[in-house]
Structures are given as structure tokens and as C-alpha cells.
PDB file of C-alpha atoms in Angstrom:
ATOM      1  CA  MET W 302      76.971 249.690 237.815  1.00 65.00           C
ATOM      2  CA  ALA W 303      76.398 246.216 238.247  1.00 78.00           C
ATOM      3  CA  LEU W 304      78.701 242.636 238.614  1.00 80.00           C
ATOM      4  CA  SER W 305      79.251 239.833 236.710  1.00 87.00           C
ATOM      5  CA  HIS W 306      78.247 236.959 238.100  1.00 88.00           C
ATOM      6  CA  GLN W 307      82.445 236.102 238.280  1.00 91.00           C
ATOM      7  CA  GLN W 308      82.680 239.247 240.157  1.00 90.00           C
ATOM      8  CA  ARG W 309      79.901 237.811 243.308  1.00 90.00           C
ATOM      9  CA  ASN W 310      81.574 234.716 242.839  1.00 92.00           C
ATOM     10  CA  GLN W 311      85.248 236.679 243.788  1.00 93.00           C
ATOM     11  CA  ILE W 312      83.746 238.595 246.127  1.00 92.00           C
ATOM     12  CA  GLU W 313      81.328 235.994 247.969  1.00 92.00           C
ATOM     13  CA  GLY W 314      85.123 233.464 248.322  1.00 94.00           C
ATOM     14  CA  ARG W 315      87.192 236.504 249.272  1.00 95.00           C
ATOM     15  CA  ILE W 316      84.309 236.889 252.542  1.00 95.00           C
ATOM     16  CA  ARG W 317      84.154 233.274 252.944  1.00 95.00           C
ATOM     17  CA  ALA W 318      88.103 233.029 252.897  1.00 95.00           C
ATOM     18  CA  ALA W 319      88.275 235.848 255.114  1.00 94.00           C
ATOM     19  CA  ILE W 320      84.933 234.051 258.137  1.00 94.00           C
ATOM     20  CA  ASP W 321      87.571 231.374 258.093  1.00 93.00           C
ATOM     21  CA  ARG W 322      90.612 233.028 259.065  1.00 93.00           C
ATOM     22  CA  LEU W 323      88.778 234.889 261.416  1.00 92.00           C
ATOM     23  CA  LEU W 324      87.555 232.743 262.693  1.00 90.00           C
ATOM     24  CA  THR W 325      90.756 230.301 263.435  1.00 88.00           C
ATOM     25  CA  GLY W 326      93.014 233.228 264.934  1.00 85.00           C
ATOM     26  CA  GLN W 327      95.026 234.977 262.014  1.00 88.00           C
ATOM     27  CA  ILE W 328      93.193 238.447 263.021  1.00 87.00           C
ATOM     28  CA  PRO W 329      95.800 240.864 261.471  1.00 89.00           C
ATOM     29  CA  PRO W 330      97.323 243.357 263.397  1.00 87.00           C
ATOM     30  CA  GLY W 331      95.161 246.314 264.351  1.00 84.00           C
ATOM     31  CA  GLY W 332      92.155 244.520 263.887  1.00 87.00           C
ATOM     32  CA  ALA W 333      89.805 242.049 266.224  1.00 87.00           C
ATOM     33  CA  CYS W 334      87.369 238.872 265.241  1.00 88.00           C
ATOM     34  CA  ASP W 335      84.855 242.003 263.887  1.00 90.00           C
ATOM     35  CA  VAL W 336      82.874 242.411 261.118  1.00 93.00           C
ATOM     36  CA  LYS W 337      84.773 245.308 260.940  1.00 94.00           C
ATOM     37  CA  THR W 338      87.717 243.672 259.710  1.00 93.00           C
ATOM     38  CA  LEU W 339      86.395 241.554 258.411  1.00 94.00           C
ATOM     39  CA  ALA W 340      85.236 243.895 255.291  1.00 94.00           C
ATOM     40  CA  ARG W 341      88.486 244.939 254.987  1.00 94.00           C
ATOM     41  CA  GLU W 342      90.334 241.717 254.803  1.00 93.00           C
ATOM     42  CA  ALA W 343      87.668 241.227 252.421  1.00 93.00           C
ATOM     43  CA  GLY W 344      88.052 243.451 250.731  1.00 93.00           C
ATOM     44  CA  ILE W 345      85.051 245.955 250.303  1.00 93.00           C
ATOM     45  CA  SER W 346      83.870 248.184 252.358  1.00 93.00           C
ATOM     46  CA  ARG W 347      81.611 248.037 254.942  1.00 93.00           C
ATOM     47  CA  ALA W 348      78.515 249.427 254.210  1.00 93.00           C
ATOM     48  CA  SER W 349      79.132 246.654 250.430  1.00 91.00           C
ATOM     49  CA  LEU W 350      79.200 244.239 253.597  1.00 91.00           C
ATOM     50  CA  TYR W 351      76.124 245.264 255.136  1.00 91.00           C
ATOM     51  CA  ARG W 352      74.392 246.228 251.667  1.00 91.00           C
ATOM     52  CA  THR W 353      74.715 243.431 249.942  1.00 89.00           C
ATOM     53  CA  TRP W 354      76.373 240.355 251.406  1.00 90.00           C
ATOM     54  CA  GLY W 355      74.651 240.541 255.065  1.00 92.00           C
ATOM     55  CA  HIS W 356      74.027 236.820 254.876  1.00 93.00           C
ATOM     56  CA  LEU W 357      77.644 236.874 254.814  1.00 94.00           C
ATOM     57  CA  LYS W 358      78.000 239.328 258.212  1.00 94.00           C
ATOM     58  CA  ASN W 359      74.707 237.275 259.506  1.00 94.00           C
ATOM     59  CA  GLU W 360      76.803 234.015 258.836  1.00 94.00           C
ATOM     60  CA  PHE W 361      79.498 235.467 260.309  1.00 94.00           C
ATOM     61  CA  GLU W 362      78.308 236.877 263.780  1.00 93.00           C
ATOM     62  CA  GLN W 363      76.471 233.229 264.158  1.00 94.00           C
ATOM     63  CA  ARG W 364      80.012 231.083 263.544  1.00 92.00           C
ATOM     64  CA  ARG W 365      81.077 233.313 265.937  1.00 91.00           C
ATOM     65  CA  ALA W 366      78.273 232.967 267.851  1.00 90.00           C
ATOM     66  CA  ALA W 367      78.973 229.404 267.987  1.00 91.00           C
ATOM     67  CA  ALA W 368      82.390 228.891 268.637  1.00 87.00           C
ATOM     68  CA  TRP W 369      82.009 231.874 271.541  1.00 85.00           C
ATOM     69  CA  ALA W 370      79.128 229.075 273.270  1.00 87.00           C
ATOM     70  CA  ALA W 371      81.736 226.622 272.635  1.00 87.00           C
ATOM     71  CA  GLY W 372      84.745 227.656 274.606  1.00 80.00           C
ATOM     72  CA  GLN W 373      86.667 228.586 271.024  1.00 80.00           C
ATOM     73  CA  GLN W 374      88.181 232.597 271.731  1.00 76.00           C
ATOM     74  CA  PRO W 375      89.184 232.980 267.947  1.00 77.00           C
ATOM     75  CA  ASP W 376      90.537 236.786 268.926  1.00 78.00           C
ATOM     76  CA  PRO W 377      93.445 236.008 271.291  1.00 75.00           C
ATOM     77  CA  ARG W 378      92.500 239.112 272.233  1.00 79.00           C
ATOM     78  CA  GLU W 379      89.514 238.455 273.781  1.00 77.00           C
ATOM     79  CA  ALA W 380      90.465 235.089 275.067  1.00 77.00           C
ATOM     80  CA  ARG W 381      92.733 237.542 276.959  1.00 82.00           C
ATOM     81  CA  ILE W 382      90.773 239.779 278.571  1.00 85.00           C
ATOM     82  CA  ALA W 383      88.614 237.000 279.195  1.00 84.00           C
ATOM     83  CA  ARG W 384      91.461 235.557 281.431  1.00 88.00           C
ATOM     84  CA  LEU W 385      92.342 239.174 282.495  1.00 93.00           C
ATOM     85  CA  ARG W 386      88.690 239.541 284.097  1.00 95.00           C
ATOM     86  CA  ASP W 387      88.490 236.635 285.840  1.00 94.00           C
ATOM     87  CA  LEU W 388      92.252 236.819 287.114  1.00 95.00           C
ATOM     88  CA  ASN W 389      90.735 240.390 288.471  1.00 96.00           C
ATOM     89  CA  GLN W 390      87.568 239.198 289.953  1.00 96.00           C
ATOM     90  CA  ARG W 391      89.469 236.643 291.869  1.00 97.00           C
ATOM     91  CA  LEU W 392      92.388 239.085 292.891  1.00 96.00           C
ATOM     92  CA  THR W 393      89.358 241.421 293.780  1.00 96.00           C
ATOM     93  CA  SER W 394      87.418 238.683 296.181  1.00 96.00           C
ATOM     94  CA  LYS W 395      90.847 237.795 297.623  1.00 97.00           C
ATOM     95  CA  LEU W 396      91.755 241.587 298.154  1.00 96.00           C
ATOM     96  CA  THR W 397      88.070 241.307 299.964  1.00 96.00           C
ATOM     97  CA  ARG W 398      88.427 238.416 301.795  1.00 97.00           C
ATOM     98  CA  THR W 399      91.719 239.909 303.519  1.00 97.00           C
ATOM     99  CA  HIS W 400      91.083 242.653 303.946  1.00 96.00           C
ATOM    100  CA  ALA W 401      87.521 241.628 305.884  1.00 96.00           C
ATOM    101  CA  ALA W 402      90.711 239.491 308.170  1.00 96.00           C
ATOM    102  CA  PHE W 403      92.480 241.854 308.756  1.00 96.00           C
ATOM    103  CA  THR W 404      89.549 244.118 310.008  1.00 96.00           C
ATOM    104  CA  LEU W 405      88.458 241.273 311.959  1.00 96.00           C
ATOM    105  CA  LEU W 406      92.530 240.929 313.366  1.00 96.00           C
ATOM    106  CA  LYS W 407      92.650 244.746 313.933  1.00 96.00           C
ATOM    107  CA  GLU W 408      89.733 244.940 315.984  1.00 96.00           C
ATOM    108  CA  ARG W 409      90.440 241.646 318.330  1.00 96.00           C
ATOM    109  CA  HIS W 410      93.968 243.723 318.838  1.00 96.00           C
ATOM    110  CA  ARG W 411      92.675 246.451 319.640  1.00 96.00           C
ATOM    111  CA  LEU W 412      90.443 244.100 322.533  1.00 95.00           C
ATOM    112  CA  LEU W 413      93.229 242.626 323.644  1.00 96.00           C
ATOM    113  CA  LEU W 414      95.527 245.082 324.093  1.00 95.00           C
ATOM    114  CA  SER W 415      92.381 246.854 326.341  1.00 95.00           C
ATOM    115  CA  VAL W 416      92.452 243.273 328.024  1.00 95.00           C
ATOM    116  CA  LEU W 417      95.918 244.124 328.681  1.00 95.00           C
ATOM    117  CA  ALA W 418      95.216 247.779 330.103  1.00 95.00           C
ATOM    118  CA  ALA W 419      92.542 246.075 332.303  1.00 95.00           C
ATOM    119  CA  LYS W 420      94.686 243.219 333.877  1.00 95.00           C
ATOM    120  CA  ASP W 421      97.893 245.513 333.982  1.00 94.00           C
ATOM    121  CA  ASP W 422      95.301 248.233 336.263  1.00 94.00           C
ATOM    122  CA  GLU W 423      93.746 245.328 338.207  1.00 94.00           C
ATOM    123  CA  LEU W 424      97.408 243.573 338.907  1.00 94.00           C
ATOM    124  CA  GLN W 425      98.477 247.816 340.051  1.00 93.00           C
ATOM    125  CA  ARG W 426      95.954 247.209 342.516  1.00 93.00           C
ATOM    126  CA  LEU W 427      95.865 244.310 344.041  1.00 92.00           C
ATOM    127  CA  ARG W 428     100.294 245.348 344.714  1.00 90.00           C
ATOM    128  CA  ARG W 429      98.271 248.213 346.498  1.00 90.00           C
ATOM    129  CA  GLU W 430      96.717 246.270 348.495  1.00 87.00           C
ATOM    130  CA  LEU W 431      99.716 243.951 349.356  1.00 87.00           C
ATOM    131  CA  GLY W 432     101.959 246.705 350.184  1.00 84.00           C
ATOM    132  CA  THR W 433      98.674 248.203 352.470  1.00 83.00           C
ATOM    133  CA  PHE W 434      98.826 244.466 353.566  1.00 79.00           C
ATOM    134  CA  SER W 435     101.719 244.099 354.489  1.00 77.00           C
ATOM    135  CA  ALA W 436     102.184 247.826 356.115  1.00 75.00           C
ATOM    136  CA  LEU W 437      98.775 246.193 358.496  1.00 73.00           C
ATOM    137  CA  VAL W 438     100.925 243.138 358.894  1.00 69.00           C
ATOM    138  CA  PRO W 439     104.736 244.472 360.320  1.00 61.00           C
ATOM    139  CA  ASN W 440     106.205 241.202 362.071  1.00 59.00           C
ATOM    140  CA  GLN W 441     104.674 238.453 359.466  1.00 53.00           C
ATOM    141  CA  GLU W 442     107.206 237.276 356.853  1.00 52.00           C
ATOM    142  CA  GLN W 443     105.451 238.358 353.032  1.00 50.00           C
ATOM    143  CA  GLU W 444     105.809 235.596 350.629  1.00 53.00           C
ATOM    144  CA  HIS W 445     105.280 237.669 347.468  1.00 53.00           C
ATOM    145  CA  ASP W 446     107.924 240.291 346.654  1.00 56.00           C
ATOM    146  CA  ALA W 447     106.319 242.367 344.449  1.00 57.00           C
ATOM    147  CA  LYS W 448     109.833 244.380 344.697  1.00 61.00           C
ATOM    148  CA  GLY W 449     111.966 244.846 341.020  1.00 60.00           C
ATOM    149  CA  VAL W 450     108.765 243.650 338.842  1.00 61.00           C
ATOM    150  CA  THR W 451     107.943 246.558 336.376  1.00 63.00           C
ATOM    151  CA  PRO W 452     104.260 248.075 335.780  1.00 62.00           C
ATOM    152  CA  LEU W 453     103.218 247.818 332.489  1.00 65.00           C
ATOM    153  CA  ARG W 454     102.855 251.095 330.643  1.00 66.00           C
ATOM    154  CA  VAL W 455      99.541 251.250 328.071  1.00 63.00           C
ATOM    155  CA  THR W 456      99.417 254.248 326.470  1.00 67.00           C
ATOM    156  CA  ASP W 457      97.090 255.623 323.928  1.00 63.00           C
ATOM    157  CA  GLU W 458      99.231 254.972 320.739  1.00 63.00           C
ATOM    158  CA  THR W 459      99.192 250.824 321.931  1.00 56.00           C
ATOM    159  CA  LEU W 460      95.882 250.876 320.902  1.00 56.00           C
TER     160      LEU W 460
END
């Protein structure tokens, strides 16, 4: 059945009105700023939009792309998704940097515990040498009294 000139103008008007509403952010519940919602808002089938009103579909897509290129987000969901993607990327980068810093600190901690254990071993060795030296020289006063000093015990758990 062929459409009269008046019917064609009415349908074209509904499609243009739906395009304007969608591009100004008036997205219906459950819809998006897309061709499917455009057809539903205009009250026509998607197939009809593609076949008969393809020039208006193309105009809608061009205007939507121009709005996005200009930094406008007619669809609040799309804007929210873009913000969440950006936030996710920033948090992922921060997590990666934090993990790298934490790994570096763990390695430094292990190294310092190893150095501390080596220093404790050296201190114990020097105390033993001092004790041996003191036993060899009984009449000399001892300037260093190593008694009462508790040696540091380093176990595998502290490393």
C-alpha cells in the first residue's frame, strides 16, 4: 500500500522529532541513542527505517557521530560508561604502580633483613673473639662488657 504525500510528511516529521529528542538526551527507559530506539520512538519498524527512510537513519547516525566528536554525549548511559572506563583505566594503572612499589619494598625488606642477620652474625663473632681475647689477657681491664646483651635471632619467618 502506497503512502500519500501527507502520510509521508507525517512519518518524516515523527522521525525527525525522534532524532531531535534522542540527540538532546531524551532517551526513553530501556532505550539508547541508537537506530532501534529511533524507529521505536518514531512509531515505525526498523526495517522500514532502513528501507524507506534510510536517508533519515544516515542523518541520525551522522549527527550522533558529530555530537560525540564534539564531546557531547546524548545518551547518559554512554557518558557514564565512558566515565567508568576512564576511571577503571586510571585505577588499574594506579594498582599496577602500587603493586610494583609494594614488590620493590618487599625485596628491599628481605635485603635489609639479610643485611641485619649478617651484621648480627658478625657481632656474635666479634663477641666470641673478645671473649677469647679476654681469656688470654687476665690482668687487663675490659672496656667492653658484652654480658647482658641479647643476641638477635633471625629465623626464616622474619625473612
